[in-house]
Short mmCIF file of C-alpha atoms and ligand atoms in Angstrom, two decimals:
data_model
loop_
_atom_site.label_atom_id
_atom_site.label_comp_id
_atom_site.label_asym_id
_atom_site.label_seq_id
_atom_site.Cartn_x
_atom_site.Cartn_y
_atom_site.Cartn_z
CA MET A 16 59.83 -50.75 42.64
CA THR A 17 58.32 -47.50 41.53
CA ALA A 18 59.64 -44.09 42.52
CA LEU A 19 57.75 -41.18 44.05
CA ARG A 20 56.28 -39.15 41.21
CA LEU A 21 54.77 -35.73 41.75
CA TYR A 22 52.83 -33.45 39.42
CA ASN A 23 54.96 -30.39 38.84
CA THR A 24 53.00 -27.26 37.91
CA ARG A 25 56.19 -25.76 36.47
CA THR A 26 56.48 -28.43 33.77
CA ARG A 27 52.83 -29.56 33.77
CA ARG A 28 54.01 -33.15 34.10
CA LYS A 29 54.34 -35.87 36.68
CA GLU A 30 58.01 -36.19 37.47
CA VAL A 31 60.12 -38.48 39.60
CA PHE A 32 61.01 -36.60 42.77
CA GLU A 33 64.75 -36.18 43.21
CA PRO A 34 65.80 -33.99 46.11
CA LEU A 35 68.68 -31.57 45.67
CA GLU A 36 70.43 -33.12 48.64
CA PRO A 37 70.14 -36.90 48.83
CA GLY A 38 68.09 -38.01 51.83
CA GLN A 39 66.69 -34.56 52.55
CA ALA A 40 63.60 -32.76 51.21
CA ARG A 41 63.01 -29.04 51.72
CA VAL A 42 59.44 -27.86 51.42
CA TYR A 43 57.84 -24.43 51.67
CA THR A 44 54.09 -23.98 52.01
CA CYS A 45 52.32 -20.66 51.54
CA GLY A 46 50.46 -20.25 54.79
CA PRO A 47 47.45 -18.41 56.12
CA THR A 48 46.65 -14.73 56.10
CA VAL A 49 45.66 -14.38 59.72
CA TYR A 50 42.98 -11.67 59.72
CA ALA A 51 40.10 -14.14 60.11
CA PRO A 52 39.58 -17.80 60.95
CA GLN A 53 40.76 -20.23 58.28
CA HIS A 54 37.68 -21.89 56.80
CA ILE A 55 37.53 -25.56 55.91
CA GLY A 56 38.58 -24.73 52.32
CA ASN A 57 41.80 -23.19 53.61
CA LEU A 58 42.46 -26.31 55.67
CA VAL A 59 42.49 -28.32 52.45
CA ALA A 60 45.70 -26.53 51.45
CA TYR A 61 47.43 -27.63 54.66
CA LEU A 62 45.99 -31.14 54.52
CA PHE A 63 47.51 -31.42 51.07
CA ALA A 64 50.92 -30.22 52.29
CA ASP A 65 50.60 -32.79 55.07
CA GLN A 66 49.96 -35.61 52.58
CA LEU A 67 53.04 -34.52 50.69
CA LYS A 68 55.16 -34.42 53.82
CA ARG A 69 54.00 -37.87 54.93
CA ALA A 70 54.72 -39.27 51.46
CA LEU A 71 58.25 -37.85 51.59
CA LEU A 72 58.78 -39.27 55.09
CA ALA A 73 57.56 -42.66 53.85
CA GLU A 74 60.39 -42.53 51.30
CA GLY A 75 62.80 -42.35 54.21
CA LEU A 76 63.63 -38.71 53.57
CA ARG A 77 64.26 -36.13 56.25
CA VAL A 78 61.83 -33.31 55.64
CA THR A 79 62.29 -29.66 56.52
CA HIS A 80 58.90 -28.00 56.23
CA VAL A 81 58.43 -24.25 56.48
CA ILE A 82 55.06 -22.49 56.57
CA ASN A 83 54.78 -18.73 56.56
CA ILE A 84 52.20 -16.67 58.39
CA THR A 85 51.04 -13.59 56.53
CA ASP A 86 50.37 -10.90 59.10
CA VAL A 87 51.01 -7.83 56.95
CA GLY A 88 50.90 -6.69 53.35
CA HIS A 89 48.22 -8.98 51.87
CA LEU A 90 45.81 -6.55 50.21
CA THR A 91 42.14 -7.15 49.51
CA SER A 92 42.94 -7.03 45.78
CA ASP A 93 45.75 -8.93 44.05
CA ALA A 94 46.26 -5.92 41.74
CA ASP A 95 48.14 -3.93 44.42
CA THR A 96 45.07 -1.93 45.30
CA GLY A 97 42.67 -2.20 48.20
CA GLU A 98 43.33 -2.38 51.90
CA ASP A 99 45.75 -4.46 53.92
CA LYS A 100 43.57 -7.29 55.24
CA LEU A 101 45.03 -7.09 58.77
CA GLU A 102 44.74 -3.30 58.99
CA LYS A 103 41.18 -3.45 57.70
CA GLN A 104 40.17 -6.02 60.30
CA ALA A 105 41.89 -3.99 63.03
CA ALA A 106 40.02 -0.84 62.00
CA ALA A 107 36.72 -2.73 61.87
CA THR A 108 37.10 -4.30 65.31
CA GLY A 109 39.10 -1.68 67.21
CA ARG A 110 41.66 -4.36 68.09
CA SER A 111 45.35 -4.34 67.35
CA ALA A 112 46.62 -6.06 64.22
CA ALA A 113 49.06 -8.06 66.35
CA GLU A 114 46.31 -9.31 68.63
CA ILE A 115 44.15 -10.34 65.67
CA ALA A 116 47.09 -12.12 64.05
CA ALA A 117 47.92 -13.95 67.28
CA GLN A 118 44.34 -15.12 67.75
CA TYR A 119 43.87 -16.49 64.24
CA THR A 120 47.34 -17.98 64.06
CA ALA A 121 46.60 -19.94 67.23
CA GLN A 122 43.21 -21.04 65.91
CA TRP A 123 44.71 -22.14 62.59
CA LYS A 124 47.49 -24.11 64.30
CA ARG A 125 44.99 -25.80 66.58
CA ASP A 126 42.72 -26.70 63.64
CA CYS A 127 45.65 -28.11 61.65
CA GLU A 128 46.56 -30.25 64.62
CA ARG A 129 42.97 -31.44 65.05
CA VAL A 130 42.81 -32.60 61.43
CA GLY A 131 46.02 -34.55 61.97
CA CYS A 132 48.58 -32.32 60.23
CA LEU A 133 52.15 -32.91 61.36
CA GLU A 134 53.78 -29.82 62.78
CA ALA A 135 55.98 -27.75 60.49
CA ASP A 136 59.63 -27.26 61.44
CA VAL A 137 59.42 -23.49 61.05
CA TYR A 138 56.47 -21.11 61.23
CA CYS A 139 57.70 -17.70 60.14
CA LYS A 140 55.81 -14.44 60.33
CA ALA A 141 56.12 -11.67 57.75
CA THR A 142 56.28 -8.98 60.46
CA GLU A 143 59.30 -10.68 62.04
CA HIS A 144 61.26 -10.69 58.77
CA ILE A 145 61.07 -7.09 57.62
CA ALA A 146 64.85 -6.71 57.43
CA GLU A 147 65.17 -9.77 55.16
CA GLN A 148 62.42 -8.41 52.92
CA ILE A 149 64.03 -4.98 52.66
CA GLU A 150 67.31 -6.69 51.80
CA LEU A 151 65.67 -8.59 48.95
CA VAL A 152 64.15 -5.41 47.52
CA ARG A 153 67.55 -3.67 47.79
CA THR A 154 69.14 -6.47 45.82
CA LEU A 155 66.49 -6.19 43.12
CA GLU A 156 66.96 -2.42 43.05
CA ALA A 157 70.73 -2.74 42.74
CA LYS A 158 70.26 -5.12 39.80
CA GLY A 159 67.91 -2.71 38.07
CA TYR A 160 64.65 -4.64 38.39
CA THR A 161 62.64 -1.96 40.17
CA TYR A 162 61.11 1.47 39.64
CA ARG A 163 59.64 3.97 42.03
CA ILE A 164 56.17 5.50 41.79
CA ASP A 165 54.04 7.44 44.32
CA ASP A 166 52.60 4.22 45.69
CA GLY A 167 55.89 2.42 46.30
CA ILE A 168 58.74 0.48 44.78
CA TYR A 169 57.56 -1.79 41.97
CA PHE A 170 58.98 -4.81 40.17
CA ASP A 171 59.47 -4.24 36.45
CA THR A 172 58.22 -7.47 34.89
CA SER A 173 59.48 -6.45 31.44
CA ARG A 174 63.01 -7.05 32.73
CA PHE A 175 62.34 -10.73 33.47
CA PRO A 176 61.98 -12.71 30.22
CA HIS A 177 60.59 -15.82 31.97
CA TYR A 178 57.77 -13.88 33.69
CA ALA A 179 54.84 -15.35 31.73
CA GLU A 180 56.18 -18.93 31.62
CA PHE A 181 55.13 -20.39 34.92
CA ALA A 182 51.43 -19.57 34.69
CA ARG A 183 51.36 -19.56 30.87
CA LEU A 184 50.18 -15.96 31.09
CA LYS A 185 49.03 -13.95 28.10
CA LEU A 186 50.53 -10.59 29.03
CA ASP A 187 49.19 -8.82 25.92
CA GLU A 188 45.64 -9.71 26.91
CA GLN A 189 46.36 -8.50 30.45
CA LYS A 190 47.42 -5.13 29.05
CA ALA A 191 44.32 -4.82 26.90
CA GLY A 192 42.10 -5.74 29.83
CA ALA A 193 43.80 -3.58 32.46
CA ARG A 194 41.20 -2.01 34.67
CA ILE A 195 40.91 1.66 35.42
CA GLY A 196 41.65 2.11 39.08
CA ASP A 197 44.88 0.17 38.90
CA VAL A 198 47.81 1.89 40.55
CA PRO A 199 48.73 5.14 38.69
CA GLY A 200 52.23 5.03 37.30
CA LYS A 201 52.43 1.25 37.08
CA ARG A 202 54.08 0.47 33.76
CA ALA A 203 52.40 -2.87 33.12
CA PRO A 204 49.42 -4.56 34.77
CA ALA A 205 51.62 -7.46 35.87
CA ASP A 206 54.16 -5.22 37.67
CA PHE A 207 53.76 -5.58 41.41
CA GLY A 208 54.57 -3.78 44.64
CA LEU A 209 57.74 -4.76 46.49
CA TRP A 210 57.63 -2.02 49.09
CA LYS A 211 54.49 0.02 49.55
CA PHE A 212 54.36 3.48 51.08
CA ALA A 213 51.78 4.17 53.75
CA SER A 214 49.12 6.42 52.16
CA PRO A 215 49.58 10.12 52.97
CA GLY A 216 47.78 11.08 56.15
CA VAL A 217 47.12 7.44 57.08
CA LYS A 218 48.79 6.08 60.19
CA ARG A 219 49.05 2.35 59.81
CA GLN A 220 49.49 0.08 62.83
CA GLN A 221 52.13 -1.91 61.00
CA GLU A 222 54.70 0.18 59.14
CA TRP A 223 58.49 0.36 59.10
CA ASP A 224 61.31 2.61 57.98
CA SER A 225 63.12 1.56 54.82
CA PRO A 226 65.70 3.03 52.42
CA TRP A 227 62.73 4.27 50.32
CA GLY A 228 60.55 5.67 53.09
CA ARG A 229 58.09 4.45 55.68
CA GLY A 230 55.83 1.66 54.56
CA PHE A 231 55.34 -2.08 54.44
CA PRO A 232 56.40 -5.00 52.22
CA GLY A 233 54.31 -6.21 49.30
CA TRP A 234 52.71 -9.58 49.98
CA HIS A 235 54.85 -11.70 47.64
CA VAL A 236 58.16 -10.51 49.08
CA GLU A 237 57.77 -12.34 52.38
CA CYS A 238 57.65 -15.79 50.78
CA SER A 239 60.73 -15.18 48.63
CA ALA A 240 62.67 -13.77 51.59
CA MET A 241 61.67 -16.31 54.23
CA SER A 242 61.83 -19.47 52.12
CA VAL A 243 65.40 -18.70 51.14
CA LYS A 244 66.31 -17.80 54.72
CA TYR A 245 65.12 -21.13 56.11
CA LEU A 246 65.62 -23.50 53.17
CA GLY A 247 68.51 -22.07 51.19
CA ALA A 248 68.66 -20.28 47.84
CA ASN A 249 67.60 -23.39 45.99
CA PHE A 250 65.11 -25.81 47.51
CA ASP A 251 62.93 -28.71 46.45
CA ILE A 252 59.19 -28.12 46.68
CA HIS A 253 56.92 -25.10 47.01
CA THR A 254 53.20 -25.65 47.64
CA GLY A 255 50.02 -23.59 47.65
CA GLY A 256 46.48 -23.43 46.32
CA VAL A 257 45.85 -23.17 42.56
CA ASP A 258 44.84 -19.53 43.10
CA HIS A 259 48.51 -18.78 43.79
CA ILE A 260 49.72 -19.77 40.31
CA PRO A 261 49.01 -16.65 38.21
CA VAL A 262 49.99 -13.91 40.66
CA HIS A 263 51.56 -14.86 43.99
CA HIS A 264 53.83 -17.66 42.83
CA THR A 265 54.54 -16.03 39.48
CA ASN A 266 55.75 -12.97 41.37
CA GLU A 267 57.72 -14.97 43.92
CA ILE A 268 59.54 -16.67 41.06
CA ALA A 269 60.27 -13.35 39.33
CA GLN A 270 61.72 -11.76 42.48
CA SER A 271 63.71 -14.76 43.57
CA GLU A 272 65.15 -15.70 40.20
CA CYS A 273 66.17 -12.09 39.50
CA ALA A 274 67.64 -11.51 42.95
CA LEU A 275 69.42 -14.87 43.18
CA GLY A 276 70.25 -15.39 39.52
CA ILE A 277 68.97 -18.97 39.62
CA HIS A 278 66.61 -20.61 37.13
CA PRO A 279 64.63 -22.58 38.09
CA TRP A 280 64.67 -21.30 41.64
CA VAL A 281 62.46 -24.09 42.99
CA ARG A 282 62.34 -27.33 41.10
CA TYR A 283 58.88 -28.68 41.97
CA TRP A 284 55.78 -26.53 42.41
CA MET A 285 52.66 -28.26 43.66
CA HIS A 286 49.16 -26.83 43.89
CA THR A 287 45.99 -28.10 45.42
CA GLU A 288 42.62 -27.65 43.75
CA PHE A 289 39.98 -25.65 45.55
CA MET A 290 37.29 -27.25 47.60
CA GLU A 291 33.98 -26.04 46.28
CA LEU A 292 32.06 -24.46 49.11
CA ARG A 293 29.07 -23.26 47.19
CA GLY A 294 25.93 -25.28 46.80
CA GLU A 295 25.64 -25.26 50.58
CA LYS A 296 24.44 -22.42 52.69
CA ILE A 297 27.71 -22.07 54.53
CA SER A 298 28.48 -18.39 54.10
CA LYS A 299 27.43 -16.76 57.30
CA SER A 300 26.55 -13.11 57.50
CA LYS A 301 29.50 -10.74 57.91
CA GLY A 302 31.60 -12.77 55.54
CA HIS A 303 32.33 -15.63 57.93
CA THR A 304 32.56 -19.04 56.39
CA LEU A 305 32.45 -22.57 57.63
CA VAL A 306 35.21 -23.47 60.09
CA LEU A 307 36.18 -26.73 61.76
CA ASP A 308 34.29 -25.80 64.94
CA ASP A 309 31.08 -25.58 62.90
CA LEU A 310 31.59 -29.19 61.85
CA ALA A 311 32.31 -30.20 65.44
CA ALA A 312 29.15 -28.42 66.55
CA ARG A 313 27.23 -30.72 64.22
CA GLY A 314 28.91 -33.74 65.74
CA PHE A 315 31.63 -34.34 63.15
CA GLU A 316 35.10 -35.17 64.40
CA PRO A 317 37.94 -33.24 62.78
CA LEU A 318 39.40 -36.50 61.50
CA ALA A 319 36.15 -37.25 59.66
CA PHE A 320 36.88 -34.05 57.73
CA ARG A 321 40.40 -35.32 57.03
CA TYR A 322 38.89 -38.57 55.76
CA PHE A 323 36.54 -36.56 53.56
CA VAL A 324 39.48 -34.65 52.04
CA LEU A 325 41.43 -37.89 51.46
CA GLN A 326 38.55 -39.19 49.36
CA ALA A 327 39.52 -36.81 46.55
CA HIS A 328 42.87 -36.49 44.84
CA TYR A 329 44.48 -33.15 45.63
CA ARG A 330 44.28 -32.04 42.00
CA GLN A 331 40.60 -32.88 41.82
CA GLN A 332 37.97 -30.36 42.76
CA GLN A 333 35.86 -31.61 45.64
CA THR A 334 32.48 -30.23 46.60
CA PHE A 335 31.69 -29.90 50.26
CA SER A 336 28.24 -30.68 51.60
CA PHE A 337 27.08 -31.97 54.95
CA GLU A 338 25.57 -35.02 53.23
CA ALA A 339 28.96 -35.83 51.73
CA LEU A 340 30.65 -35.24 55.09
CA GLU A 341 28.12 -37.53 56.76
CA ALA A 342 28.95 -40.26 54.25
CA ALA A 343 32.66 -39.73 54.94
CA ALA A 344 32.09 -39.91 58.70
CA THR A 345 30.23 -43.20 58.21
CA GLY A 346 33.07 -44.58 56.09
CA TYR A 347 35.62 -43.44 58.65
CA GLY A 348 33.58 -45.00 61.47
CA ARG A 349 33.49 -48.31 59.62
CA LEU A 350 37.25 -48.24 59.05
CA LEU A 351 37.85 -47.47 62.72
CA LEU A 352 35.57 -50.29 63.87
CA GLN A 353 37.45 -52.76 61.70
CA ALA A 354 40.77 -51.35 62.88
CA MET A 355 39.62 -51.73 66.50
CA GLU A 356 38.83 -55.41 65.96
CA VAL A 357 42.45 -56.18 65.14
CA ARG A 358 44.21 -53.65 67.36
CA ASP A 359 44.94 -56.08 70.16
CA ALA A 360 45.27 -59.19 68.03
CA PRO A 361 48.10 -61.35 69.38
CA GLY A 362 50.83 -62.62 67.11
CA GLU A 363 53.25 -61.33 64.56
CA ALA A 364 52.49 -60.44 60.96
CA ASP A 365 54.08 -62.60 58.28
CA PRO A 366 56.35 -60.23 56.30
CA GLU A 367 55.87 -62.14 53.07
CA ARG A 368 52.13 -61.95 53.33
CA ILE A 369 52.01 -58.21 53.85
CA ALA A 370 54.69 -57.27 51.31
CA PRO A 371 52.46 -57.18 48.18
CA LEU A 372 49.77 -55.12 49.91
CA ARG A 373 52.38 -52.74 51.28
CA GLU A 374 53.71 -52.30 47.74
CA ARG A 375 50.25 -51.59 46.37
CA PHE A 376 49.77 -48.91 49.01
CA ARG A 377 53.16 -47.38 48.27
CA ASP A 378 52.40 -47.40 44.56
CA ALA A 379 49.23 -45.42 45.19
CA VAL A 380 51.06 -42.84 47.30
CA ARG A 381 53.96 -42.70 44.88
CA ASP A 382 51.61 -42.00 42.01
CA ASP A 383 51.33 -38.27 42.75
CA LEU A 384 49.79 -38.91 46.20
CA ASN A 385 46.76 -40.91 45.14
CA ALA A 386 44.99 -40.66 48.49
CA PRO A 387 41.60 -42.02 47.30
CA GLN A 388 43.31 -45.18 46.07
CA ALA A 389 45.33 -45.47 49.28
CA LEU A 390 42.15 -45.08 51.32
CA ALA A 391 40.35 -47.69 49.24
CA LEU A 392 43.17 -50.15 49.88
CA ALA A 393 42.98 -49.47 53.63
CA HIS A 394 39.29 -50.43 53.48
CA GLU A 395 40.07 -53.51 51.44
CA VAL A 396 42.60 -54.70 54.01
CA ALA A 397 40.43 -53.75 57.00
CA ARG A 398 37.46 -55.81 55.84
CA ASP A 399 39.43 -58.77 54.47
CA SER A 400 38.59 -61.47 56.99
CA ALA A 401 40.69 -63.96 55.01
CA LEU A 402 43.75 -61.94 56.02
CA PRO A 403 44.88 -62.85 59.56
CA ALA A 404 44.38 -60.15 62.20
CA PRO A 405 48.10 -59.47 62.89
CA GLU A 406 48.65 -58.84 59.18
CA ARG A 407 45.68 -56.51 59.02
CA ARG A 408 46.87 -54.68 62.13
CA ALA A 409 50.42 -54.26 60.82
CA LEU A 410 49.27 -52.99 57.44
CA LEU A 411 46.69 -50.57 58.81
CA LEU A 412 49.23 -49.04 61.19
CA GLU A 413 51.70 -48.64 58.37
CA PHE A 414 49.09 -47.14 56.07
CA ASP A 415 48.14 -44.71 58.80
CA ALA A 416 51.57 -43.10 58.67
CA PHE A 417 50.31 -41.62 55.40
CA LEU A 418 46.57 -41.45 56.06
CA GLY A 419 46.92 -39.82 59.50
CA LEU A 420 43.51 -41.09 60.62
CA ASP A 421 44.63 -42.22 64.08
CA LEU A 422 43.73 -45.84 63.28
CA ALA A 423 45.75 -47.01 66.29
CA ARG A 424 43.69 -45.14 68.87
CA ALA A 425 40.57 -43.36 67.63
CA VAL A 426 37.15 -44.66 68.56
CA PRO A 427 34.19 -44.39 66.17
CA ARG A 428 31.68 -41.81 67.30
CA GLN A 429 28.72 -44.23 67.39
CA ALA A 430 30.64 -46.64 69.57
CA GLU A 431 31.52 -43.83 71.94
CA SER A 432 28.06 -42.60 72.69
CA GLU A 433 26.32 -45.98 72.70
CA SER A 434 28.74 -47.92 74.77
CA ASP A 435 28.33 -46.45 78.23
CA PRO A 436 24.88 -45.93 79.75
CA ALA A 437 26.45 -44.79 83.05
CA ILE A 438 28.13 -41.85 81.34
CA ASP A 439 25.00 -41.10 79.32
CA ALA A 440 23.10 -40.87 82.59
CA ARG A 441 25.54 -38.39 84.09
CA VAL A 442 25.54 -36.28 80.93
CA ALA A 443 21.73 -36.27 81.12
CA GLU A 444 21.97 -35.27 84.78
CA ARG A 445 24.15 -32.32 83.80
CA GLU A 446 21.65 -31.30 81.12
CA ALA A 447 18.87 -31.37 83.70
CA ALA A 448 20.94 -29.17 86.02
CA ARG A 449 21.56 -26.71 83.19
CA THR A 450 17.88 -26.61 82.32
CA ALA A 451 17.16 -25.87 85.98
CA ARG A 452 19.84 -23.14 85.75
CA ASP A 453 21.85 -24.89 88.47
CA PHE A 454 25.10 -24.10 86.69
CA ALA A 455 27.31 -24.85 89.67
CA ARG A 456 26.04 -28.42 89.73
CA ALA A 457 26.24 -28.73 85.93
CA ASP A 458 29.85 -27.55 85.98
CA ARG A 459 30.70 -29.91 88.83
CA ILE A 460 29.41 -32.91 86.85
CA ARG A 461 31.34 -31.74 83.80
CA ASP A 462 34.53 -31.39 85.85
CA GLU A 463 34.07 -34.82 87.41
CA LEU A 464 33.65 -36.35 83.97
CA ALA A 465 36.67 -34.40 82.69
CA ALA A 466 38.73 -35.86 85.53
CA GLU A 467 37.75 -39.30 84.23
CA GLY A 468 38.86 -38.32 80.73
CA ILE A 469 35.36 -37.68 79.38
CA ALA A 470 34.85 -34.45 77.45
CA ILE A 471 31.40 -33.04 76.80
CA GLU A 472 30.71 -31.09 73.67
CA ASP A 473 27.53 -29.01 73.53
CA THR A 474 26.07 -29.13 70.04
CA PRO A 475 22.84 -27.69 68.61
CA SER A 476 21.39 -31.21 68.72
CA GLY A 477 22.29 -31.66 72.39
CA PRO A 478 25.40 -32.68 74.31
CA ARG A 479 27.76 -35.34 73.01
CA TRP A 480 30.60 -36.91 74.92
CA ARG A 481 33.84 -38.46 73.96
CA ARG A 482 36.87 -39.96 75.64
CA SER A 483 39.63 -37.44 75.30
CA ARG A 484 42.90 -38.90 74.18
P1 AMP B 20 44.70 -17.22 52.69
O1 AMP B 20 44.59 -17.30 54.18
O2 AMP B 20 43.56 -16.51 52.05
O3 AMP B 20 46.03 -16.64 52.26
O4 AMP B 20 44.61 -18.71 52.13
C1 AMP B 20 45.29 -19.77 52.70
C2 AMP B 20 45.37 -20.96 51.78
O5 AMP B 20 44.10 -21.55 51.55
C3 AMP B 20 45.92 -20.65 50.40
O6 AMP B 20 46.90 -21.64 50.11
C4 AMP B 20 44.74 -20.80 49.47
O7 AMP B 20 45.15 -21.20 48.20
C5 AMP B 20 43.95 -21.86 50.17
N1 AMP B 20 42.51 -21.88 49.90
C6 AMP B 20 41.62 -20.88 50.04
N2 AMP B 20 40.36 -21.28 49.76
C7 AMP B 20 40.45 -22.59 49.45
C8 AMP B 20 39.48 -23.60 49.06
N3 AMP B 20 38.18 -23.33 48.98
N4 AMP B 20 39.96 -24.85 48.81
C9 AMP B 20 41.27 -25.13 48.91
N5 AMP B 20 42.20 -24.24 49.27
C10 AMP B 20 41.81 -22.98 49.53
ZN1 ZN B 21 53.51 -17.37 49.57
#
C-alpha cells in the first residue's frame, strides 16, 4: 500500500501527506477576484483544488475546504500601485462594486459546479472580514513589523528573515531592478501594503475606518486573516496558481508567520501550472477572454472541459485549443458510451477481481494526483471486454469519485442528438417559427420540451438539445 504523496512547493519535493489532525484535512484555496468573469484558465485552478479534495476524500479523510472571494483590494499591479480592480470596473461601467462582485461570484460558482467541482465548505468574502484584517495588521504593528508612509501601512520585509525562502527570491536583484513609479517611501521593493489609504480627493465605493485612517486592506491580508479564522492558526494545505508563489503567497506567509509566531505556518503548499491560452484567438476585444459559456456555445459540454484538464498533470503546462478540446470531447464521449454499456449490467462485481485495478487507480492518484494516468486506466477498464460488465461498472463508478466525469449518468453528446428524431423534428419546428419571427410559438415549443426535460441550447452552428439532468 502506498500513501498519498503531494508535491510541496515549500520544500520542492513530493512528500507523504500527514494531516495535523488525524482523519481531518484542512485546505484553503485562493479564490477569484470577482471584477470580471473567470476565464477557462482560472477554472483550471479550481479544477485542481477539486482533484486534491477528491483525492483526500478517497483517503477517507474529512475535508474542510475554504475558498476566498476577493472583492476589494486586489490592485492592477502586484507592486502596490495601480487601481483596485473592483473600483476600476465599477467606474468603467457605472455599476456598484457590490453588484459587480455579486454577479461574477455567482457566475464563477455556477461554472465551477458545471465543471463538476464539489462545493467548498466556506466561501468567504474580503469585504465581510474587514475587522479580522484590521486585527491582523494591528498585531503586526504591535510586534514591530510595520511602518507608515503616505500611501498606507506597509510590511517591513527586512524584519522577517525567512522572507525570500519560499519563492527562492533574490532580493538583491529585486532592489537593483526596482522600477521608478513604485510607491514613494517604500523601504524595499518587496515590502507590501497591509492597509492602504484612499487617495486624497478620491471617494472610493469600498472604504472603511481603521486605527490608521480611512482606507482598505491590502490584497494579501484577506487570505491570512480568513484562512486562520476558518481553519485555525495552523492548517494543512494552501493552494493557488503558480503566479501566487513569488508575491501573494510569499506575503501571506510573512504576515501570518510574524503575527502568529509559527513556522511553517502551513505545511503543504500546492500550485497549479497555468493553462496556456495563447496560440488561439481567444482574447476578445475589451479584454474579455474565453469563458465556459463560449465553449458551450460551440457545443462543448462543461464536463468535456473537465476531461480536457484531467488529461494533463496539474504541474504540467497545458495548451488550450479548440482542436485539443474537440479531441478531449471525443475521448470523453467514448468513455461515456462504454460506461453506458455496463451501467445497468446485472450482477455483483467480484471483489478479488477488481482489487488490483482499484489499487492501480489509487496509486496513480496517490502519486501527486496523476490524473492523466488515472484517466488512462479508466479507459483501459471501460474498453476491456474480457472484464465482466459488473466489474467494469463497479470500477468506473469508484474511479469517478476522483474523476468527477458523471460516468453514472451523463450521456455522450452524439448519442443525445442522434437518438431521437421526434425531438429533432420539434426543435426544427421551433427554428422555423423563430425564422418566421413567430416567437410566441417558438417559446411555446421550447417550454413544452423543457417540461419533458429537454433543454435547447442555441449555438452559432444552430440549436442543440440535451436531456437536462
Ligand atoms: P484571479 O481571479 O485573477 O485572482 O485568479 C484566480 C485564479 O486563477 C488564481 O488562482 C490564478 O492563479 C488562476 N489562474 C489565472 N490564469 C490562469 C491560467 N491561465 N491557468 C491556470 N490558472 C490560472
Ligand atoms: Zn490568497
